[in-house]
């Protein structure tokens, strides 16, 4: 009888230790924050976007100038949100996201995904988005968005299968 109680006690302790290692950060999905970000983008909803970004989040556009020199241009999230939400109804902005690649460790995650950006259904540019996210104990928040932007849109269509 004592042996059975010890086995039960060990099993119980192992369960407690395992559960304590399994945080909500691991149980939740960082991709949900990225989805909310784009939903807010398409709806021109500043509150929706702000709900998934940190107060000091930044955006960076990378690319190559006409002379081939690499560049990295910064924009504050505040300016980005203002430009998204104050845009007119026309032309219609649509960013089509491809299949995301997620890497996560503890309270840090990155999401890499191809995109195509359309104005009134005309392809304007494409590239890749990179989101850096932080788990604050309650939710995943975007701390940085970097993207490439090119008019040489050679992103493989297979990355966009079953994407609207």
PDB file of C-alpha atoms in Angstrom:
ATOM      1  CA  UNK A   1       0.000   0.000   0.000  1.00  0.00           C
ATOM      2  CA  UNK A   2       2.821   2.408   0.815  1.00  0.00           C
ATOM      3  CA  UNK A   3       4.454   1.614  -2.545  1.00  0.00           C
ATOM      4  CA  UNK A   4       1.239   2.466  -4.422  1.00  0.00           C
ATOM      5  CA  UNK A   5       0.948   5.772  -2.564  1.00  0.00           C
ATOM      6  CA  UNK A   6       4.559   6.637  -3.442  1.00  0.00           C
ATOM      7  CA  UNK A   7       3.908   5.852  -7.107  1.00  0.00           C
ATOM      8  CA  UNK A   8       0.813   8.020  -7.040  1.00  0.00           C
ATOM      9  CA  UNK A   9       2.739  10.808  -5.322  1.00  0.00           C
ATOM     10  CA  UNK A  10       5.570  10.638  -7.901  1.00  0.00           C
ATOM     11  CA  UNK A  11       3.067  10.626 -10.756  1.00  0.00           C
ATOM     12  CA  UNK A  12       1.255  13.607  -9.259  1.00  0.00           C
ATOM     13  CA  UNK A  13       4.508  15.554  -8.778  1.00  0.00           C
ATOM     14  CA  UNK A  14       5.636  14.812 -12.329  1.00  0.00           C
ATOM     15  CA  UNK A  15       2.292  16.055 -13.628  1.00  0.00           C
ATOM     16  CA  UNK A  16       2.606  19.279 -11.635  1.00  0.00           C
ATOM     17  CA  UNK A  17       6.160  19.840 -12.874  1.00  0.00           C
ATOM     18  CA  UNK A  18       5.158  19.166 -16.469  1.00  0.00           C
ATOM     19  CA  UNK A  19       2.181  21.510 -16.260  1.00  0.00           C
ATOM     20  CA  UNK A  20       4.276  24.307 -14.747  1.00  0.00           C
ATOM     21  CA  UNK A  21       6.625  24.090 -17.742  1.00  0.00           C
ATOM     22  CA  UNK A  22       3.721  24.382 -20.167  1.00  0.00           C
ATOM     23  CA  UNK A  23       2.901  28.097 -20.200  1.00  0.00           C
ATOM     24  CA  UNK A  24       0.042  29.898 -21.842  1.00  0.00           C
ATOM     25  CA  UNK A  25       2.591  31.320 -24.277  1.00  0.00           C
ATOM     26  CA  UNK A  26       3.126  27.826 -25.597  1.00  0.00           C
ATOM     27  CA  UNK A  27      -0.588  27.070 -25.595  1.00  0.00           C
ATOM     28  CA  UNK A  28      -1.601  30.181 -27.519  1.00  0.00           C
ATOM     29  CA  UNK A  29      -0.868  30.909 -31.131  1.00  0.00           C
ATOM     30  CA  UNK A  30       1.310  33.881 -32.179  1.00  0.00           C
ATOM     31  CA  UNK A  31      -0.270  33.683 -35.645  1.00  0.00           C
ATOM     32  CA  UNK A  32      -3.538  34.944 -34.158  1.00  0.00           C
ATOM     33  CA  UNK A  33      -1.900  38.338 -33.509  1.00  0.00           C
ATOM     34  CA  UNK A  34      -0.697  38.513 -37.121  1.00  0.00           C
ATOM     35  CA  UNK A  35      -4.184  37.583 -38.367  1.00  0.00           C
ATOM     36  CA  UNK A  36      -5.724  40.317 -36.191  1.00  0.00           C
ATOM     37  CA  UNK A  37      -3.149  42.815 -37.484  1.00  0.00           C
ATOM     38  CA  UNK A  38      -4.158  42.123 -41.092  1.00  0.00           C
ATOM     39  CA  UNK A  39      -7.858  42.076 -40.278  1.00  0.00           C
ATOM     40  CA  UNK A  40      -7.443  45.554 -38.790  1.00  0.00           C
ATOM     41  CA  UNK A  41      -5.383  46.591 -41.823  1.00  0.00           C
ATOM     42  CA  UNK A  42      -8.105  45.567 -44.261  1.00  0.00           C
ATOM     43  CA  UNK A  43     -10.927  47.018 -42.142  1.00  0.00           C
ATOM     44  CA  UNK A  44      -8.962  50.265 -41.512  1.00  0.00           C
ATOM     45  CA  UNK A  45      -9.505  49.636 -37.784  1.00  0.00           C
ATOM     46  CA  UNK A  46      -6.880  51.363 -35.638  1.00  0.00           C
ATOM     47  CA  UNK A  47      -8.090  49.776 -32.393  1.00  0.00           C
ATOM     48  CA  UNK A  48      -7.836  46.294 -33.841  1.00  0.00           C
ATOM     49  CA  UNK A  49      -4.264  46.901 -34.994  1.00  0.00           C
ATOM     50  CA  UNK A  50      -3.300  48.565 -31.701  1.00  0.00           C
ATOM     51  CA  UNK A  51      -4.657  45.585 -29.765  1.00  0.00           C
ATOM     52  CA  UNK A  52      -1.858  43.356 -31.111  1.00  0.00           C
ATOM     53  CA  UNK A  53       1.157  45.697 -31.212  1.00  0.00           C
ATOM     54  CA  UNK A  54       3.385  47.093 -28.485  1.00  0.00           C
ATOM     55  CA  UNK A  55       3.365  50.847 -27.894  1.00  0.00           C
ATOM     56  CA  UNK A  56       6.905  51.107 -29.284  1.00  0.00           C
ATOM     57  CA  UNK A  57       6.462  48.742 -32.253  1.00  0.00           C
ATOM     58  CA  UNK A  58       8.207  49.714 -35.474  1.00  0.00           C
ATOM     59  CA  UNK A  59       8.034  48.871 -39.139  1.00  0.00           C
ATOM     60  CA  UNK A  60      10.915  48.564 -41.564  1.00  0.00           C
ATOM     61  CA  UNK A  61      10.867  48.348 -45.347  1.00  0.00           C
ATOM     62  CA  UNK A  62      13.990  46.856 -46.868  1.00  0.00           C
ATOM     63  CA  UNK A  63      14.996  46.702 -50.471  1.00  0.00           C
ATOM     64  CA  UNK A  64      17.423  47.952 -53.057  1.00  0.00           C
ATOM     65  CA  UNK A  65      17.555  51.431 -54.558  1.00  0.00           C
ATOM     66  CA  UNK A  66      17.654  51.910 -58.329  1.00  0.00           C
ATOM     67  CA  UNK A  67      21.455  51.945 -58.157  1.00  0.00           C
ATOM     68  CA  UNK A  68      21.375  48.578 -56.360  1.00  0.00           C
ATOM     69  CA  UNK A  69      22.348  49.937 -52.934  1.00  0.00           C
ATOM     70  CA  UNK A  70      20.507  48.191 -50.072  1.00  0.00           C
ATOM     71  CA  UNK A  71      18.251  50.328 -47.885  1.00  0.00           C
ATOM     72  CA  UNK A  72      16.233  49.989 -44.696  1.00  0.00           C
ATOM     73  CA  UNK A  73      13.522  52.580 -44.098  1.00  0.00           C
ATOM     74  CA  UNK A  74      11.866  52.905 -40.675  1.00  0.00           C
ATOM     75  CA  UNK A  75       8.300  53.939 -39.880  1.00  0.00           C
ATOM     76  CA  UNK A  76       6.625  54.247 -36.500  1.00  0.00           C
ATOM     77  CA  UNK A  77       3.591  52.096 -35.865  1.00  0.00           C
ATOM     78  CA  UNK A  78       1.639  55.260 -35.095  1.00  0.00           C
ATOM     79  CA  UNK A  79       2.380  56.648 -38.568  1.00  0.00           C
ATOM     80  CA  UNK A  80       1.551  53.304 -40.188  1.00  0.00           C
ATOM     81  CA  UNK A  81      -1.791  53.072 -38.396  1.00  0.00           C
ATOM     82  CA  UNK A  82      -2.600  56.663 -39.327  1.00  0.00           C
ATOM     83  CA  UNK A  83      -1.856  55.982 -43.012  1.00  0.00           C
ATOM     84  CA  UNK A  84      -3.906  52.762 -42.984  1.00  0.00           C
ATOM     85  CA  UNK A  85      -6.942  54.201 -41.221  1.00  0.00           C
ATOM     86  CA  UNK A  86      -7.063  57.572 -42.998  1.00  0.00           C
ATOM     87  CA  UNK A  87      -6.864  56.175 -46.519  1.00  0.00           C
ATOM     88  CA  UNK A  88      -9.853  56.721 -48.790  1.00  0.00           C
ATOM     89  CA  UNK A  89     -12.301  53.957 -49.701  1.00  0.00           C
ATOM     90  CA  UNK A  90     -10.773  53.755 -53.189  1.00  0.00           C
ATOM     91  CA  UNK A  91      -8.456  52.337 -54.277  1.00  0.00           C
ATOM     92  CA  UNK A  92      -9.089  49.141 -52.315  1.00  0.00           C
ATOM     93  CA  UNK A  93      -6.011  47.859 -50.493  1.00  0.00           C
ATOM     94  CA  UNK A  94      -5.577  44.104 -50.269  1.00  0.00           C
ATOM     95  CA  UNK A  95      -2.551  42.324 -48.895  1.00  0.00           C
ATOM     96  CA  UNK A  96      -2.673  38.629 -49.690  1.00  0.00           C
ATOM     97  CA  UNK A  97      -0.629  36.591 -47.216  1.00  0.00           C
ATOM     98  CA  UNK A  98       1.051  33.361 -48.140  1.00  0.00           C
ATOM     99  CA  UNK A  99       1.724  30.367 -45.934  1.00  0.00           C
ATOM    100  CA  UNK A 100       3.428  31.505 -42.711  1.00  0.00           C
ATOM    101  CA  UNK A 101       6.509  29.938 -41.167  1.00  0.00           C
ATOM    102  CA  UNK A 102       6.453  30.214 -37.369  1.00  0.00           C
ATOM    103  CA  UNK A 103       9.376  29.808 -34.990  1.00  0.00           C
ATOM    104  CA  UNK A 104       8.770  30.159 -31.271  1.00  0.00           C
ATOM    105  CA  UNK A 105      10.798  29.758 -28.111  1.00  0.00           C
ATOM    106  CA  UNK A 106       9.374  30.689 -24.728  1.00  0.00           C
ATOM    107  CA  UNK A 107       8.059  34.277 -24.983  1.00  0.00           C
ATOM    108  CA  UNK A 108       9.601  35.105 -28.370  1.00  0.00           C
ATOM    109  CA  UNK A 109       8.203  34.239 -31.786  1.00  0.00           C
ATOM    110  CA  UNK A 110       8.881  35.177 -35.387  1.00  0.00           C
ATOM    111  CA  UNK A 111       6.566  34.748 -38.344  1.00  0.00           C
ATOM    112  CA  UNK A 112       7.894  34.807 -41.919  1.00  0.00           C
ATOM    113  CA  UNK A 113       5.418  34.922 -44.804  1.00  0.00           C
ATOM    114  CA  UNK A 114       5.273  35.908 -48.440  1.00  0.00           C
ATOM    115  CA  UNK A 115       2.786  38.569 -49.470  1.00  0.00           C
ATOM    116  CA  UNK A 116       1.285  40.243 -52.502  1.00  0.00           C
ATOM    117  CA  UNK A 117      -0.111  43.763 -52.267  1.00  0.00           C
ATOM    118  CA  UNK A 118      -2.924  44.839 -54.576  1.00  0.00           C
ATOM    119  CA  UNK A 119      -4.576  48.196 -55.274  1.00  0.00           C
ATOM    120  CA  UNK A 120      -7.999  47.656 -56.819  1.00  0.00           C
ATOM    121  CA  UNK A 121      -7.020  44.079 -57.665  1.00  0.00           C
ATOM    122  CA  UNK A 122      -3.871  45.205 -59.518  1.00  0.00           C
ATOM    123  CA  UNK A 123      -0.634  43.738 -58.175  1.00  0.00           C
ATOM    124  CA  UNK A 124       1.549  46.646 -56.993  1.00  0.00           C
ATOM    125  CA  UNK A 125       4.354  44.919 -55.132  1.00  0.00           C
ATOM    126  CA  UNK A 126       5.211  41.731 -53.302  1.00  0.00           C
ATOM    127  CA  UNK A 127       7.826  40.293 -50.993  1.00  0.00           C
ATOM    128  CA  UNK A 128       8.111  38.819 -47.541  1.00  0.00           C
ATOM    129  CA  UNK A 129       6.895  39.993 -44.134  1.00  0.00           C
ATOM    130  CA  UNK A 130       8.785  39.233 -40.942  1.00  0.00           C
ATOM    131  CA  UNK A 131       6.923  39.713 -37.661  1.00  0.00           C
ATOM    132  CA  UNK A 132       8.670  39.633 -34.292  1.00  0.00           C
ATOM    133  CA  UNK A 133       6.296  38.936 -31.409  1.00  0.00           C
ATOM    134  CA  UNK A 134       6.582  38.985 -27.622  1.00  0.00           C
ATOM    135  CA  UNK A 135       4.401  37.080 -25.136  1.00  0.00           C
ATOM    136  CA  UNK A 136       3.645  39.586 -22.344  1.00  0.00           C
ATOM    137  CA  UNK A 137       2.059  37.030 -20.030  1.00  0.00           C
ATOM    138  CA  UNK A 138      -1.441  37.570 -21.398  1.00  0.00           C
ATOM    139  CA  UNK A 139      -1.180  37.775 -25.161  1.00  0.00           C
ATOM    140  CA  UNK A 140       1.184  37.837 -28.115  1.00  0.00           C
ATOM    141  CA  UNK A 141       2.127  41.355 -29.227  1.00  0.00           C
ATOM    142  CA  UNK A 142       3.927  42.428 -32.384  1.00  0.00           C
ATOM    143  CA  UNK A 143       7.101  44.370 -31.610  1.00  0.00           C
ATOM    144  CA  UNK A 144       8.441  44.729 -35.138  1.00  0.00           C
ATOM    145  CA  UNK A 145       7.334  44.253 -38.723  1.00  0.00           C
ATOM    146  CA  UNK A 146       9.932  44.178 -41.486  1.00  0.00           C
ATOM    147  CA  UNK A 147       9.222  43.581 -45.121  1.00  0.00           C
ATOM    148  CA  UNK A 148      10.804  43.455 -48.494  1.00  0.00           C
ATOM    149  CA  UNK A 149       9.054  45.187 -51.306  1.00  0.00           C
ATOM    150  CA  UNK A 150       9.628  44.668 -54.981  1.00  0.00           C
ATOM    151  CA  UNK A 151       7.708  44.912 -58.213  1.00  0.00           C
ATOM    152  CA  UNK A 152       9.582  41.835 -59.453  1.00  0.00           C
ATOM    153  CA  UNK A 153       6.934  39.502 -58.071  1.00  0.00           C
ATOM    154  CA  UNK A 154       8.312  36.025 -58.509  1.00  0.00           C
ATOM    155  CA  UNK A 155       6.938  34.514 -55.291  1.00  0.00           C
ATOM    156  CA  UNK A 156       5.965  30.926 -56.081  1.00  0.00           C
ATOM    157  CA  UNK A 157       2.176  30.538 -56.407  1.00  0.00           C
ATOM    158  CA  UNK A 158       2.298  27.377 -54.285  1.00  0.00           C
ATOM    159  CA  UNK A 159       2.894  29.615 -51.245  1.00  0.00           C
ATOM    160  CA  UNK A 160      -0.539  31.111 -51.833  1.00  0.00           C
ATOM    161  CA  UNK A 161      -2.639  27.949 -52.340  1.00  0.00           C
ATOM    162  CA  UNK A 162      -5.925  28.117 -50.466  1.00  0.00           C
ATOM    163  CA  UNK A 163      -5.250  31.746 -49.587  1.00  0.00           C
ATOM    164  CA  UNK A 164      -7.980  34.181 -50.647  1.00  0.00           C
TER     165      UNK A 164
END
